[in-house]
Tab-separated table of C-alpha atoms in Angstrom:
chain	number	residue	atom	x	y	z
A	1415	UNK	CA	86.426	122.570	115.798
A	1416	UNK	CA	86.593	120.374	118.886
A	1417	UNK	CA	83.162	118.911	118.125
A	1418	UNK	CA	84.043	117.894	114.562
A	1419	UNK	CA	86.205	115.050	113.258
A	1420	UNK	CA	89.490	116.479	111.976
A	1421	UNK	CA	88.764	115.384	108.402
A	1422	UNK	CA	85.346	117.068	108.353
A	1423	UNK	CA	86.731	120.252	109.897
A	1424	UNK	CA	89.483	120.446	107.258
A	1425	UNK	CA	87.021	119.716	104.474
A	1426	UNK	CA	84.531	122.366	105.629
A	1427	UNK	CA	87.168	124.960	106.471
A	1428	UNK	CA	89.525	124.734	103.534
A	1429	UNK	CA	87.614	123.190	100.670
A	1430	UNK	CA	83.938	123.884	101.167
A	1431	UNK	CA	81.357	121.539	99.667
A	1432	UNK	CA	82.972	118.942	97.403
A	1433	UNK	CA	81.209	116.423	95.215
A	1434	UNK	CA	81.734	112.894	96.439
A	1435	UNK	CA	84.289	110.950	94.422
A	1436	UNK	CA	82.665	107.761	95.596
A	1437	UNK	CA	84.327	104.489	96.403
A	1438	UNK	CA	84.406	101.509	94.153
A	1439	UNK	CA	82.126	98.587	94.906
A	1440	UNK	CA	83.728	95.684	96.743
A	1441	UNK	CA	85.728	93.571	94.332
A	1442	UNK	CA	86.371	96.382	91.845
A	1443	UNK	CA	89.688	98.152	91.397
A	1444	UNK	CA	91.411	96.414	94.304
A	1445	UNK	CA	88.574	95.588	96.752
A	1446	UNK	CA	87.085	99.056	96.754
A	1447	UNK	CA	90.315	100.958	97.406
A	1448	UNK	CA	90.923	104.103	95.392
A	1449	UNK	CA	93.745	106.640	95.277
A	1450	UNK	CA	92.016	109.991	95.865
A	1451	UNK	CA	92.864	113.196	94.050
A	1452	UNK	CA	95.550	115.420	95.556
A	1453	UNK	CA	93.031	118.039	96.691
A	1454	UNK	CA	91.376	116.001	99.452
A	1455	UNK	CA	92.221	117.043	103.039
A	1456	UNK	CA	95.607	115.804	104.218
A	1457	UNK	CA	96.795	114.340	107.483
A	1458	UNK	CA	100.369	115.310	106.625
A	1459	UNK	CA	103.012	115.727	103.937
A	1460	UNK	CA	106.006	113.372	103.773
A	1461	UNK	CA	109.432	114.640	102.667
A	1462	UNK	CA	113.002	113.335	102.524
A	1463	UNK	CA	116.224	115.188	103.322
A	1464	UNK	CA	118.947	115.159	100.634
A	1465	UNK	CA	122.172	114.069	102.288
A	1466	UNK	CA	124.341	112.264	99.741
A	1467	UNK	CA	127.103	114.149	98.030
A	1468	UNK	CA	127.436	111.160	95.696
A	1469	UNK	CA	124.061	112.217	94.267
A	1470	UNK	CA	124.233	116.027	94.457
A	1471	UNK	CA	127.951	116.841	94.515
A	1472	UNK	CA	128.722	120.523	95.045
A	1473	UNK	CA	125.039	121.400	94.709
A	1474	UNK	CA	124.037	119.552	97.884
A	1475	UNK	CA	123.994	122.537	100.262
A	1476	UNK	CA	121.863	124.633	97.924
A	1477	UNK	CA	119.378	121.815	97.352
A	1478	UNK	CA	119.155	121.303	101.118
A	1479	UNK	CA	118.277	124.972	101.536
A	1480	UNK	CA	115.481	124.651	98.971
A	1481	UNK	CA	114.061	121.532	100.628
A	1482	UNK	CA	114.084	123.344	103.973
A	1483	UNK	CA	112.183	126.269	102.421
A	1484	UNK	CA	109.564	123.914	100.980
A	1485	UNK	CA	109.192	122.070	104.291
A	1486	UNK	CA	108.754	125.278	106.298
A	1487	UNK	CA	106.221	126.574	103.780
A	1488	UNK	CA	104.154	123.385	103.766
A	1489	UNK	CA	104.288	123.231	107.573
A	1490	UNK	CA	102.424	126.533	107.728
A	1491	UNK	CA	99.409	124.658	106.278
A	1492	UNK	CA	99.705	121.061	107.460
A	1493	UNK	CA	102.043	118.745	109.406
A	1494	UNK	CA	105.286	117.727	107.700
A	1495	UNK	CA	107.385	114.654	108.471
A	1496	UNK	CA	110.928	114.840	107.120
A	1497	UNK	CA	112.908	111.603	106.837
A	1498	UNK	CA	116.602	111.957	107.658
A	1499	UNK	CA	119.137	109.161	107.115
A	1500	UNK	CA	120.546	109.037	110.671
A	1501	UNK	CA	120.370	110.683	114.083
A	1502	UNK	CA	123.228	113.216	113.655
A	1503	UNK	CA	121.794	114.393	110.328
A	1504	UNK	CA	118.340	114.615	111.888
A	1505	UNK	CA	119.614	117.106	114.461
A	1506	UNK	CA	121.017	119.339	111.730
A	1507	UNK	CA	117.779	119.036	109.736
A	1508	UNK	CA	115.741	120.183	112.747
A	1509	UNK	CA	117.823	123.334	112.867
A	1510	UNK	CA	117.436	123.928	109.120
A	1511	UNK	CA	113.692	123.274	108.981
A	1512	UNK	CA	112.606	124.765	112.284
A	1513	UNK	CA	110.321	123.535	115.059
A	1514	UNK	CA	107.199	123.134	112.929
A	1515	UNK	CA	108.696	120.271	110.890
A	1516	UNK	CA	108.889	116.820	112.480
A	1517	UNK	CA	112.184	115.099	111.628
A	1518	UNK	CA	112.625	111.338	112.052
A	1519	UNK	CA	115.605	109.061	111.440
A	1520	UNK	CA	113.717	105.766	111.445
A	1521	UNK	CA	113.341	105.661	107.651
A	1522	UNK	CA	116.675	106.036	105.797
A	1523	UNK	CA	116.592	107.358	102.231
A	1524	UNK	CA	118.982	107.750	99.327
A	1525	UNK	CA	117.540	110.933	97.845
A	1526	UNK	CA	114.832	113.559	98.267
A	1527	UNK	CA	112.206	112.544	95.693
A	1528	UNK	CA	109.468	111.413	98.069
A	1529	UNK	CA	106.739	111.580	95.398
A	1530	UNK	CA	108.416	108.647	93.681
A	1531	UNK	CA	109.623	106.600	96.640
A	1532	UNK	CA	106.812	107.031	99.177
A	1533	UNK	CA	103.805	104.784	99.539
A	1534	UNK	CA	100.756	105.881	97.541
A	1535	UNK	CA	97.807	106.110	99.920
A	1536	UNK	CA	94.301	104.847	99.124
A	1537	UNK	CA	90.896	105.191	100.778
A	1538	UNK	CA	87.873	102.922	100.672
A	1539	UNK	CA	85.109	105.419	101.465
A	1540	UNK	CA	84.441	103.774	104.828
A	1541	UNK	CA	87.043	105.621	106.850
A	1542	UNK	CA	89.896	103.233	106.071
A	1543	UNK	CA	93.334	103.988	104.657
A	1544	UNK	CA	95.874	101.661	103.109
A	1545	UNK	CA	99.032	102.084	101.056
A	1546	UNK	CA	100.540	100.605	97.923
A	1547	UNK	CA	104.131	100.515	96.757
A	1548	UNK	CA	105.060	101.014	93.120
A	1549	UNK	CA	108.246	98.934	93.385
A	1550	UNK	CA	110.644	101.855	92.970
A	1551	UNK	CA	113.778	100.761	91.089
A	1552	UNK	CA	115.744	103.997	90.781
A	1553	UNK	CA	113.879	105.233	87.679
A	1554	UNK	CA	114.937	102.203	85.703
A	1555	UNK	CA	118.130	101.518	87.689
A	1556	UNK	CA	119.637	104.894	86.858
A	1557	UNK	CA	120.531	105.686	90.475
A	1558	UNK	CA	121.452	103.770	93.629
A	1559	UNK	CA	118.255	103.046	95.536
A	1560	UNK	CA	118.854	100.422	98.213
A	1561	UNK	CA	117.221	102.601	100.881
A	1562	UNK	CA	114.705	104.330	98.609
A	1563	UNK	CA	113.347	100.959	97.456
A	1564	UNK	CA	112.227	100.303	101.041
A	1565	UNK	CA	110.722	103.732	101.765
A	1566	UNK	CA	107.153	102.915	100.725
A	1567	UNK	CA	106.908	99.857	102.952
A	1568	UNK	CA	108.743	101.575	105.822
A	1569	UNK	CA	106.416	104.576	105.794
A	1570	UNK	CA	103.366	102.310	105.795
A	1571	UNK	CA	104.806	100.379	108.748
A	1572	UNK	CA	105.669	103.584	110.627
A	1573	UNK	CA	102.139	104.762	109.967
A	1574	UNK	CA	100.512	101.484	110.972
A	1575	UNK	CA	98.913	101.308	107.524
A	1576	UNK	CA	98.213	98.085	105.642
A	1577	UNK	CA	100.598	97.769	102.701
A	1578	UNK	CA	100.671	95.897	99.399
A	1579	UNK	CA	102.748	96.089	96.241
A	1580	UNK	CA	101.344	96.942	92.828
A	1581	UNK	CA	101.882	94.566	89.906
A	1582	UNK	CA	103.800	97.262	88.066
A	1583	UNK	CA	107.046	99.214	88.489
A	1584	UNK	CA	106.704	102.980	88.495
A	1585	UNK	CA	106.772	106.124	90.570
A	1586	UNK	CA	104.129	108.324	92.139
A	1587	UNK	CA	105.062	111.219	89.859
A	1588	UNK	CA	104.491	109.080	86.783
A	1589	UNK	CA	100.746	108.680	87.364
A	1590	UNK	CA	98.129	111.426	87.735
A	1591	UNK	CA	94.667	110.584	89.078
A	1592	UNK	CA	91.445	112.566	89.251
A	1593	UNK	CA	90.138	110.402	92.104
A	1594	UNK	CA	87.014	109.731	90.060
A	1595	UNK	CA	88.087	106.771	87.956
A	1596	UNK	CA	90.595	108.277	85.522
A	1597	UNK	CA	94.400	108.213	85.520
A	1598	UNK	CA	96.941	109.469	83.005
A	1599	UNK	CA	100.622	108.769	82.365
A	1600	UNK	CA	103.384	108.902	79.778
A	1601	UNK	CA	104.208	105.725	77.894
A	1602	UNK	CA	107.889	106.676	77.986
A	1603	UNK	CA	107.985	106.277	81.754
A	1604	UNK	CA	105.870	103.167	82.349
A	1605	UNK	CA	105.907	101.257	79.044
A	1606	UNK	CA	109.634	100.973	79.317
A	1607	UNK	CA	111.829	97.876	79.589
A	1608	UNK	CA	113.895	99.579	82.322
A	1609	UNK	CA	110.839	99.286	84.564
A	1610	UNK	CA	108.360	96.808	83.121
A	1611	UNK	CA	110.284	94.508	80.820
A	1612	UNK	CA	108.081	91.919	79.145
A	1613	UNK	CA	104.816	93.717	79.932
A	1614	UNK	CA	102.637	95.125	77.182
A	1615	UNK	CA	100.945	98.496	77.488
A	1616	UNK	CA	97.666	96.692	78.147
A	1617	UNK	CA	99.292	94.664	80.937
A	1618	UNK	CA	100.668	97.811	82.539
A	1619	UNK	CA	97.376	99.635	82.180
A	1620	UNK	CA	95.481	96.851	83.930
A	1621	UNK	CA	97.989	96.847	86.787
A	1622	UNK	CA	97.826	100.632	87.225
A	1623	UNK	CA	94.020	100.676	87.136
A	1624	UNK	CA	93.869	97.901	89.721
A	1625	UNK	CA	96.354	99.640	91.994
A	1626	UNK	CA	94.657	103.040	91.762
A	1627	UNK	CA	91.079	101.788	91.787
A	1628	UNK	CA	90.397	103.472	88.442
A	1629	UNK	CA	88.534	102.489	85.278
A	1630	UNK	CA	90.229	104.455	82.482
A	1631	UNK	CA	93.815	105.323	81.637
A	1632	UNK	CA	94.775	108.129	79.269
A	1633	UNK	CA	98.205	107.670	77.696
A	1634	UNK	CA	100.459	110.310	76.171
A	1635	UNK	CA	103.694	109.257	74.394
A	1636	UNK	CA	106.217	111.236	76.460
A	1637	UNK	CA	109.983	111.372	75.952
A	1638	UNK	CA	112.352	108.420	76.440
A	1639	UNK	CA	115.803	108.739	77.927
A	1640	UNK	CA	116.197	112.512	78.104
A	1641	UNK	CA	115.833	112.794	81.875
A	1642	UNK	CA	116.133	110.406	84.785
A	1643	UNK	CA	112.348	109.904	85.026
A	1644	UNK	CA	111.754	109.272	81.313
A	1645	UNK	CA	109.336	112.217	81.425
A	1646	UNK	CA	106.942	112.128	84.361
A	1647	UNK	CA	103.559	113.566	83.540
A	1648	UNK	CA	103.342	115.662	86.725
A	1649	UNK	CA	105.730	118.226	85.244
A	1650	UNK	CA	103.453	119.097	82.308
A	1651	UNK	CA	99.858	117.920	82.897
A	1652	UNK	CA	97.857	117.782	86.134
A	1653	UNK	CA	94.286	116.977	87.075
A	1654	UNK	CA	92.576	119.964	88.671
A	1655	UNK	CA	89.282	118.196	89.341
A	1656	UNK	CA	87.305	115.393	87.691
A	1657	UNK	CA	86.966	116.348	84.037
A	1658	UNK	CA	89.453	119.235	84.246
A	1659	UNK	CA	93.166	119.131	83.355
A	1660	UNK	CA	95.804	121.860	83.361
A	1661	UNK	CA	98.670	121.679	80.846
A	1662	UNK	CA	101.754	123.895	80.691
A	1663	UNK	CA	102.708	124.923	77.154
A	1664	UNK	CA	106.094	126.550	76.369
A	1665	UNK	CA	106.618	129.788	74.413
A	1666	UNK	CA	105.998	129.527	70.692
A	1667	UNK	CA	109.660	129.987	69.781
A	1668	UNK	CA	110.682	126.824	71.630
A	1669	UNK	CA	110.869	123.683	69.505
A	1670	UNK	CA	112.985	121.375	71.636
A	1671	UNK	CA	111.844	117.861	72.524
A	1672	UNK	CA	110.157	119.051	75.734
A	1673	UNK	CA	108.210	121.770	73.932
A	1674	UNK	CA	106.979	119.301	71.323
A	1675	UNK	CA	106.000	116.875	74.067
A	1676	UNK	CA	104.002	119.530	75.940
A	1677	UNK	CA	102.077	120.541	72.811
A	1678	UNK	CA	101.371	116.882	72.060
A	1679	UNK	CA	100.052	116.348	75.589
A	1680	UNK	CA	97.815	119.398	75.214
A	1681	UNK	CA	96.399	118.101	71.917
A	1682	UNK	CA	95.798	114.552	73.164
A	1683	UNK	CA	94.149	115.622	76.398
A	1684	UNK	CA	91.988	118.190	74.602
A	1685	UNK	CA	90.465	115.355	72.575
A	1686	UNK	CA	90.206	112.849	75.443
A	1687	UNK	CA	87.272	111.748	77.551
A	1688	UNK	CA	87.435	110.462	81.108
A	1689	UNK	CA	85.986	107.396	82.828
A	1690	UNK	CA	82.617	109.114	83.159
A	1691	UNK	CA	82.459	110.010	79.463
A	1692	UNK	CA	83.207	113.699	80.018
A	1693	UNK	CA	85.244	115.509	77.374
A	1694	UNK	CA	88.197	116.898	79.279
A	1695	UNK	CA	88.301	120.630	79.844
A	1696	UNK	CA	91.942	121.614	79.339
A	1697	UNK	CA	93.275	124.787	80.939
A	1698	UNK	CA	96.404	126.141	79.292
A	1699	UNK	CA	99.180	127.668	81.379
A	1700	UNK	CA	102.048	129.355	79.566
A	1701	UNK	CA	105.540	128.446	80.702
A	1702	UNK	CA	108.120	131.124	81.484
A	1703	UNK	CA	109.952	132.808	78.659
A	1704	UNK	CA	113.070	133.263	80.766
A	1705	UNK	CA	114.501	131.509	83.817
A	1706	UNK	CA	117.382	132.325	86.152
A	1707	UNK	CA	119.127	128.969	85.776
A	1708	UNK	CA	121.458	127.851	82.999
A	1709	UNK	CA	121.217	124.182	83.941
A	1710	UNK	CA	120.350	121.877	81.059
A	1711	UNK	CA	118.281	119.744	83.464
A	1712	UNK	CA	116.286	122.684	84.824
A	1713	UNK	CA	112.545	122.023	85.202
A	1714	UNK	CA	110.652	125.264	84.513
A	1715	UNK	CA	107.293	123.888	85.631
A	1716	UNK	CA	104.578	125.818	87.424
A	1717	UNK	CA	102.486	122.656	87.360
A	1718	UNK	CA	104.829	120.662	89.577
A	1719	UNK	CA	102.897	122.193	92.473
A	1720	UNK	CA	101.985	120.581	95.787
A	1721	UNK	CA	98.467	121.013	97.140
A	1722	UNK	CA	98.212	121.477	100.903
A	1723	UNK	CA	95.286	122.134	103.240
A	1724	UNK	CA	94.250	125.631	102.221
A	1725	UNK	CA	97.112	126.285	99.819
A	1726	UNK	CA	98.973	125.612	96.577
A	1727	UNK	CA	102.784	125.621	96.754
A	1728	UNK	CA	104.409	126.230	93.375
A	1729	UNK	CA	107.531	127.747	91.838
A	1730	UNK	CA	108.455	131.081	90.337
A	1731	UNK	CA	111.284	131.704	87.893
A	1732	UNK	CA	111.813	135.462	87.770
A	1733	UNK	CA	109.670	135.998	84.667
A	1734	UNK	CA	107.230	138.511	86.196
A	1735	UNK	CA	104.562	138.189	83.500
A	1736	UNK	CA	104.513	134.404	83.371
A	1737	UNK	CA	104.888	134.003	87.148
A	1738	UNK	CA	101.878	136.268	87.721
A	1739	UNK	CA	99.767	134.551	85.077
A	1740	UNK	CA	100.532	131.119	86.548
A	1741	UNK	CA	99.672	132.298	90.052
A	1742	UNK	CA	96.333	133.649	88.817
A	1743	UNK	CA	95.557	130.457	86.913
A	1744	UNK	CA	96.181	128.321	89.999
A	1745	UNK	CA	94.140	130.662	92.187
A	1746	UNK	CA	91.217	130.338	89.773
A	1747	UNK	CA	91.656	126.566	89.549
A	1748	UNK	CA	91.703	126.149	93.335
A	1749	UNK	CA	89.429	128.861	94.766
A	1750	UNK	CA	89.808	129.454	98.469
A	1751	UNK	CA	93.424	128.307	98.542
A	1752	UNK	CA	96.371	130.634	98.960
A	1753	UNK	CA	98.916	130.347	96.134
A	1754	UNK	CA	102.513	130.539	97.346
A	1755	UNK	CA	105.349	130.794	94.840
A	1756	UNK	CA	108.883	129.853	95.897
A	1757	UNK	CA	112.308	130.370	94.377
A	1758	UNK	CA	113.655	126.812	94.474
A	1759	UNK	CA	115.892	127.066	91.431
A	1760	UNK	CA	118.580	124.791	92.861
A	1761	UNK	CA	116.088	121.990	93.332
A	1762	UNK	CA	114.547	122.548	89.893
A	1763	UNK	CA	118.029	122.433	88.344
A	1764	UNK	CA	118.258	118.886	89.684
A	1765	UNK	CA	115.478	117.739	87.385
A	1766	UNK	CA	112.441	117.884	89.674
A	1767	UNK	CA	110.287	120.256	91.650
A	1768	UNK	CA	108.019	120.814	94.604
A	1769	UNK	CA	105.498	118.080	93.774
A	1770	UNK	CA	108.362	115.663	93.131
A	1771	UNK	CA	109.800	116.269	96.592
A	1772	UNK	CA	106.562	115.803	98.555
A	1773	UNK	CA	103.901	113.147	99.100
A	1774	UNK	CA	100.574	113.849	100.734
A	1775	UNK	CA	98.866	111.471	103.117
A	1776	UNK	CA	95.083	111.927	102.860
A	1777	UNK	CA	92.736	111.852	105.787
A	1778	UNK	CA	90.850	108.511	105.654
């Protein structure tokens, strides 16, 4: 290991041979910069500690316990940096998360959803890394975000990474990329006056493609106004690899708005082609039939997983059949990675999951 660059060692050890995603030519998609897929080797995972009772009320302590569990689990595979709002809180977070999690108080935050507030990292194929901000505005000004609006820039500065802002308002969880020229998103989240007033879908698409260094965007309608995110795609549909998508479909007896949305996403993606002209292969994962929570905002998503070096961190809901099937599907989708399922019901009851609470920083 000592004779290899860290990135090459991680790639060879955890992932094995991987087809090159390639970088864009200079002048294309933002001067050659491209957001890679989640499965590239990581330098670290960024997280944020929930600390505001004004956001979480009586559920705060339970959500903190779930975030600590996620942080400790991720830290078994790769470094974790947890942002705490101040020095006294940071000391308590170190106790909760243990010695393997690095806690800093230099970057204050309002909430825990680092996928949406963090910088999105890009690579240029020449060993360089930069970061873009998606102009986080509290999911359409639904929540106070004075600190969270500065997180992307602050993390880039802490990291010594060049930073720029995209010409679009959105969140990291609202856009999925295959790292090979294709992105996908819900219209309900991005083509929404609470984020991008006065911009057409074409305008937004051009801005997203430029920011991500991609050539094609696949849109699904999504669901307006039923949750704080306006239906982020990373709860239902995820890229597994270029040309391959996984979609979670609910039990047949469910006909609520979320079930209809999931089936619509499955149908649209099954008929879609990517930037390379490949017909997408769509892997179906069945959602749980039962969950432990009674919360109306509960997210019962296996697909809100976080990839780490050598692992896949996802949820379980107490439905033994569905939990096992999801674990097997993820193991087959990501061979060579350990699949770890966590009970983080209190976090999921808050409307998000493991992917929502983490952001990976790729190795350049």
